[in-house]
mmCIF file of C-alpha atoms in Angstrom:
data_model
loop_
_atom_site.group_PDB
_atom_site.id
_atom_site.type_symbol
_atom_site.label_atom_id
_atom_site.label_comp_id
_atom_site.label_asym_id
_atom_site.label_seq_id
_atom_site.Cartn_x
_atom_site.Cartn_y
_atom_site.Cartn_z
ATOM 1 C CA UNK A 1 101.335 109.209 92.983
ATOM 2 C CA UNK A 2 102.656 105.800 93.983
ATOM 3 C CA UNK A 3 103.045 103.368 91.073
ATOM 4 C CA UNK A 4 103.481 99.669 91.825
ATOM 5 C CA UNK A 5 104.717 97.276 89.140
ATOM 6 C CA UNK A 6 104.906 93.494 89.216
ATOM 7 C CA UNK A 7 106.939 91.598 86.669
ATOM 8 C CA UNK A 8 106.360 89.066 85.201
ATOM 9 C CA UNK A 9 102.591 89.155 84.788
ATOM 10 C CA UNK A 10 102.508 85.362 84.605
ATOM 11 C CA UNK A 11 104.847 82.530 85.543
ATOM 12 C CA UNK A 12 104.705 78.764 85.034
ATOM 13 C CA UNK A 13 107.113 76.430 86.835
ATOM 14 C CA UNK A 14 107.374 72.681 87.517
ATOM 15 C CA UNK A 15 106.603 71.448 90.995
ATOM 16 C CA UNK A 16 109.542 71.706 93.369
ATOM 17 C CA UNK A 17 111.116 74.728 91.749
ATOM 18 C CA UNK A 18 111.644 77.886 93.794
ATOM 19 C CA UNK A 19 109.521 80.898 92.870
ATOM 20 C CA UNK A 20 110.800 84.473 92.716
ATOM 21 C CA UNK A 21 108.198 87.233 92.368
ATOM 22 C CA UNK A 22 109.210 90.853 91.931
ATOM 23 C CA UNK A 23 107.551 94.093 92.984
ATOM 24 C CA UNK A 24 108.803 97.628 92.368
ATOM 25 C CA UNK A 25 107.405 100.953 93.562
ATOM 26 C CA UNK A 26 108.183 104.529 92.596
ATOM 27 C CA UNK A 27 107.978 106.357 95.946
ATOM 28 C CA UNK A 28 110.312 104.942 98.606
ATOM 29 C CA UNK A 29 108.600 106.858 101.444
ATOM 30 C CA UNK A 30 106.447 103.931 102.503
ATOM 31 C CA UNK A 31 104.984 102.842 105.845
ATOM 32 C CA UNK A 32 104.999 99.135 105.027
ATOM 33 C CA UNK A 33 104.527 96.641 102.194
ATOM 34 C CA UNK A 34 102.168 93.696 102.083
ATOM 35 C CA UNK A 35 102.048 90.584 99.901
ATOM 36 C CA UNK A 36 98.669 88.986 99.197
ATOM 37 C CA UNK A 37 97.493 85.815 97.535
ATOM 38 C CA UNK A 38 94.292 85.720 95.464
ATOM 39 C CA UNK A 39 92.684 82.496 94.297
ATOM 40 C CA UNK A 40 90.256 82.591 91.333
ATOM 41 C CA UNK A 41 86.902 84.013 92.396
ATOM 42 C CA UNK A 42 88.124 84.717 95.908
ATOM 43 C CA UNK A 43 89.189 87.686 97.981
ATOM 44 C CA UNK A 44 92.718 88.539 99.076
ATOM 45 C CA UNK A 45 94.595 86.614 101.732
ATOM 46 C CA UNK A 46 97.474 88.384 103.460
ATOM 47 C CA UNK A 47 100.741 86.443 103.276
ATOM 48 C CA UNK A 48 103.403 88.718 104.703
ATOM 49 C CA UNK A 49 103.661 92.301 105.916
ATOM 50 C CA UNK A 50 107.051 94.023 106.051
ATOM 51 C CA UNK A 51 107.488 97.244 107.986
ATOM 52 C CA UNK A 52 109.592 99.944 106.332
ATOM 53 C CA UNK A 53 112.309 99.435 108.976
ATOM 54 C CA UNK A 54 112.592 95.711 108.203
ATOM 55 C CA UNK A 55 114.681 94.018 105.518
ATOM 56 C CA UNK A 56 112.785 90.740 105.350
ATOM 57 C CA UNK A 57 109.946 88.690 106.772
ATOM 58 C CA UNK A 58 109.508 84.917 106.756
ATOM 59 C CA UNK A 59 106.575 82.558 107.150
ATOM 60 C CA UNK A 60 107.076 78.873 106.439
ATOM 61 C CA UNK A 61 108.171 78.451 102.824
ATOM 62 C CA UNK A 62 107.627 82.156 102.138
ATOM 63 C CA UNK A 63 110.261 84.848 102.467
ATOM 64 C CA UNK A 64 109.812 88.482 101.477
ATOM 65 C CA UNK A 65 112.610 91.012 101.245
ATOM 66 C CA UNK A 66 112.377 94.781 101.113
ATOM 67 C CA UNK A 67 114.897 97.275 99.726
ATOM 68 C CA UNK A 68 113.131 100.547 100.374
ATOM 69 C CA UNK A 69 115.860 102.769 98.947
ATOM 70 C CA UNK A 70 115.700 101.082 95.554
ATOM 71 C CA UNK A 71 111.930 100.663 95.649
ATOM 72 C CA UNK A 72 111.908 96.872 95.433
ATOM 73 C CA UNK A 73 110.475 93.851 97.188
ATOM 74 C CA UNK A 74 110.853 90.188 96.313
ATOM 75 C CA UNK A 75 108.691 87.280 97.409
ATOM 76 C CA UNK A 76 110.430 83.892 97.460
ATOM 77 C CA UNK A 77 108.418 80.675 97.658
ATOM 78 C CA UNK A 78 110.573 77.626 98.298
ATOM 79 C CA UNK A 79 109.863 74.189 96.834
ATOM 80 C CA UNK A 80 106.701 75.179 94.995
ATOM 81 C CA UNK A 81 103.604 72.959 95.059
ATOM 82 C CA UNK A 82 100.517 72.856 92.787
ATOM 83 C CA UNK A 83 98.564 74.400 95.683
ATOM 84 C CA UNK A 84 100.716 77.523 95.331
ATOM 85 C CA UNK A 85 99.034 78.266 91.996
ATOM 86 C CA UNK A 86 97.326 81.640 92.431
ATOM 87 C CA UNK A 87 97.774 85.343 91.728
ATOM 88 C CA UNK A 88 100.199 87.124 94.043
ATOM 89 C CA UNK A 89 99.672 90.834 94.650
ATOM 90 C CA UNK A 90 102.067 93.342 96.145
ATOM 91 C CA UNK A 91 100.666 96.429 97.902
ATOM 92 C CA UNK A 92 102.472 99.436 99.312
ATOM 93 C CA UNK A 93 101.162 101.498 102.211
ATOM 94 C CA UNK A 94 102.210 105.138 102.620
ATOM 95 C CA UNK A 95 101.780 107.304 105.673
ATOM 96 C CA UNK A 96 98.105 107.903 104.861
ATOM 97 C CA UNK A 97 97.761 104.146 105.460
ATOM 98 C CA UNK A 98 96.077 103.535 102.098
ATOM 99 C CA UNK A 99 97.220 100.642 99.909
ATOM 100 C CA UNK A 100 98.461 100.966 96.329
ATOM 101 C CA UNK A 101 98.381 97.635 94.519
ATOM 102 C CA UNK A 102 100.326 96.119 91.674
ATOM 103 C CA UNK A 103 98.477 94.181 88.988
ATOM 104 C CA UNK A 104 99.787 90.865 90.297
ATOM 105 C CA UNK A 105 101.760 87.878 89.060
ATOM 106 C CA UNK A 106 99.728 84.797 88.141
ATOM 107 C CA UNK A 107 101.623 81.645 89.103
ATOM 108 C CA UNK A 108 100.980 78.160 87.762
ATOM 109 C CA UNK A 109 102.840 75.252 89.358
ATOM 110 C CA UNK A 110 102.776 72.184 87.112
ATOM 111 C CA UNK A 111 102.564 68.763 88.778
ATOM 112 C CA UNK B 1 87.096 85.275 114.713
ATOM 113 C CA UNK B 2 84.661 85.659 111.820
ATOM 114 C CA UNK B 3 86.026 87.271 108.690
ATOM 115 C CA UNK B 4 84.666 90.031 106.484
ATOM 116 C CA UNK B 5 81.346 88.972 104.980
ATOM 117 C CA UNK B 6 80.049 90.166 101.606
ATOM 118 C CA UNK B 7 76.900 89.481 99.648
ATOM 119 C CA UNK B 8 75.872 88.646 97.065
ATOM 120 C CA UNK B 9 78.856 86.703 95.744
ATOM 121 C CA UNK B 10 77.774 87.055 92.121
ATOM 122 C CA UNK B 11 75.441 89.411 90.313
ATOM 123 C CA UNK B 12 74.509 89.756 86.654
ATOM 124 C CA UNK B 13 72.544 92.820 85.561
ATOM 125 C CA UNK B 14 71.814 94.707 82.369
ATOM 126 C CA UNK B 15 73.299 98.120 81.737
ATOM 127 C CA UNK B 16 71.304 101.007 83.202
ATOM 128 C CA UNK B 17 69.975 98.797 85.998
ATOM 129 C CA UNK B 18 70.889 99.374 89.629
ATOM 130 C CA UNK B 19 72.703 97.051 92.020
ATOM 131 C CA UNK B 20 73.730 97.063 95.675
ATOM 132 C CA UNK B 21 76.467 95.225 97.529
ATOM 133 C CA UNK B 22 76.644 94.600 101.251
ATOM 134 C CA UNK B 23 79.623 94.244 103.595
ATOM 135 C CA UNK B 24 79.756 93.190 107.237
ATOM 136 C CA UNK B 25 83.152 93.939 108.802
ATOM 137 C CA UNK B 26 85.112 92.076 111.408
ATOM 138 C CA UNK B 27 83.793 93.057 114.817
ATOM 139 C CA UNK B 28 85.593 96.075 116.215
ATOM 140 C CA UNK B 29 87.193 97.151 112.937
ATOM 141 C CA UNK B 30 86.540 100.876 112.651
ATOM 142 C CA UNK B 31 87.966 101.412 109.180
ATOM 143 C CA UNK B 32 86.222 99.997 106.117
ATOM 144 C CA UNK B 33 87.261 100.174 102.466
ATOM 145 C CA UNK B 34 85.528 99.399 99.184
ATOM 146 C CA UNK B 35 87.743 98.457 96.235
ATOM 147 C CA UNK B 36 87.012 97.805 92.571
ATOM 148 C CA UNK B 37 89.123 95.131 90.874
ATOM 149 C CA UNK B 38 88.875 94.907 87.103
ATOM 150 C CA UNK B 39 90.079 91.653 85.550
ATOM 151 C CA UNK B 40 93.851 91.603 85.250
ATOM 152 C CA UNK B 41 94.376 94.633 87.487
ATOM 153 C CA UNK B 42 95.053 95.244 91.151
ATOM 154 C CA UNK B 43 92.281 96.537 93.406
ATOM 155 C CA UNK B 44 91.558 100.262 93.176
ATOM 156 C CA UNK B 45 90.241 102.123 96.219
ATOM 157 C CA UNK B 46 86.755 103.572 95.791
ATOM 158 C CA UNK B 47 85.923 104.826 99.282
ATOM 159 C CA UNK B 48 87.236 104.689 102.842
ATOM 160 C CA UNK B 49 85.110 104.980 105.994
ATOM 161 C CA UNK B 50 86.256 105.633 109.538
ATOM 162 C CA UNK B 51 83.365 104.464 111.728
ATOM 163 C CA UNK B 52 80.386 105.938 109.849
ATOM 164 C CA UNK B 53 82.220 108.934 108.375
ATOM 165 C CA UNK B 54 83.775 109.158 104.904
ATOM 166 C CA UNK B 55 87.550 109.676 104.984
ATOM 167 C CA UNK B 56 88.293 109.479 101.259
ATOM 168 C CA UNK B 57 85.918 109.157 98.313
ATOM 169 C CA UNK B 58 88.087 110.944 95.768
ATOM 170 C CA UNK B 59 88.045 107.990 93.343
ATOM 171 C CA UNK B 60 84.355 107.181 93.671
ATOM 172 C CA UNK B 61 82.373 108.036 90.493
ATOM 173 C CA UNK B 62 79.767 109.966 92.407
ATOM 174 C CA UNK B 63 77.434 110.418 89.445
ATOM 175 C CA UNK B 64 76.567 106.727 89.640
ATOM 176 C CA UNK B 65 78.173 105.215 92.747
ATOM 177 C CA UNK B 66 77.115 105.797 96.328
ATOM 178 C CA UNK B 67 78.087 104.200 99.610
ATOM 179 C CA UNK B 68 77.043 104.401 103.214
ATOM 180 C CA UNK B 69 78.008 102.874 106.505
ATOM 181 C CA UNK B 70 75.200 102.927 108.997
ATOM 182 C CA UNK B 71 76.064 103.032 112.700
ATOM 183 C CA UNK B 72 79.700 102.432 111.849
ATOM 184 C CA UNK B 73 79.188 98.721 111.183
ATOM 185 C CA UNK B 74 77.666 97.318 107.962
ATOM 186 C CA UNK B 75 78.200 99.099 104.678
ATOM 187 C CA UNK B 76 76.450 99.132 101.316
ATOM 188 C CA UNK B 77 77.805 100.174 97.927
ATOM 189 C CA UNK B 78 75.313 101.041 95.199
ATOM 190 C CA UNK B 79 75.634 101.581 91.475
ATOM 191 C CA UNK B 80 72.848 103.351 89.610
ATOM 192 C CA UNK B 81 72.734 103.204 86.630
ATOM 193 C CA UNK B 82 75.315 100.541 85.838
ATOM 194 C CA UNK B 83 77.561 100.693 82.783
ATOM 195 C CA UNK B 84 79.374 97.893 80.962
ATOM 196 C CA UNK B 85 82.724 99.133 82.349
ATOM 197 C CA UNK B 86 81.483 98.558 85.906
ATOM 198 C CA UNK B 87 81.950 94.815 85.390
ATOM 199 C CA UNK B 88 84.479 93.930 88.079
ATOM 200 C CA UNK B 89 84.943 92.342 91.473
ATOM 201 C CA UNK B 90 83.970 94.622 94.347
ATOM 202 C CA UNK B 91 86.015 93.946 97.450
ATOM 203 C CA UNK B 92 85.361 95.089 100.990
ATOM 204 C CA UNK B 93 88.249 95.299 103.454
ATOM 205 C CA UNK B 94 88.367 96.266 107.105
ATOM 206 C CA UNK B 95 91.134 97.334 109.418
ATOM 207 C CA UNK B 96 91.635 97.618 113.156
ATOM 208 C CA UNK B 97 92.736 100.907 114.716
ATOM 209 C CA UNK B 98 96.450 101.411 115.143
ATOM 210 C CA UNK B 99 99.510 99.975 113.389
ATOM 211 C CA UNK B 100 100.464 98.044 111.327
ATOM 212 C CA UNK B 101 97.148 98.907 109.580
ATOM 213 C CA UNK B 102 96.769 95.440 108.113
ATOM 214 C CA UNK B 103 93.636 95.086 105.989
ATOM 215 C CA UNK B 104 91.434 91.996 105.973
ATOM 216 C CA UNK B 105 89.495 91.325 102.788
ATOM 217 C CA UNK B 106 86.128 89.735 102.161
ATOM 218 C CA UNK B 107 85.513 87.236 99.326
ATOM 219 C CA UNK B 108 84.223 89.944 96.980
ATOM 220 C CA UNK B 109 81.174 90.332 94.740
ATOM 221 C CA UNK B 110 81.665 89.593 91.061
ATOM 222 C CA UNK B 111 79.490 91.943 88.997
ATOM 223 C CA UNK B 112 78.787 91.338 85.331
ATOM 224 C CA UNK B 113 76.999 94.084 83.405
ATOM 225 C CA UNK B 114 75.563 92.968 80.045
#
């Protein structure tokens, strides 16, 4: 069974600092990996999707890397803003196409 | 393109009562998922539909939970009778056929069982 772990569970940084969020998974035989953002009381918004053959994916201030062999992904958010405050979830998709989620990292960016 | 719609957004019921949630997928999305997200945890898959057929319901507590997807479009998830531990956010997600199998989530229904 795929286990997905996100550390730390919570993170507080001053505005402007770069954010580094970690995700680890136990089974490296994945189809792809997806990072989501969840605001309080809201659903999940997809941020980045990395195919198993890719090493990284970028969108604006967001960059996600994938090291499949070591079972790790990292989400980098450059120059954080108060609007980046949310919970960030990592999810791994195996060849049955189902998602296994981590518990998330709750980020607070202080103005 | 309209997103995944869910209703109601919030529901408060007493234990042993019944409740139903509704999901309307993005047009053309054949695959539909229901997830349960308990506070502080990631979403957990309850059931997966492909069109109007069940693909996986192995984690659905079938003694109290039921789900259907009529005509391969809208879906309902029902809990009867509810327990305190069912308090959670219930998320619906849909997915288009073919890779990369990206899922699109609705806003969720927050259920509180008292």
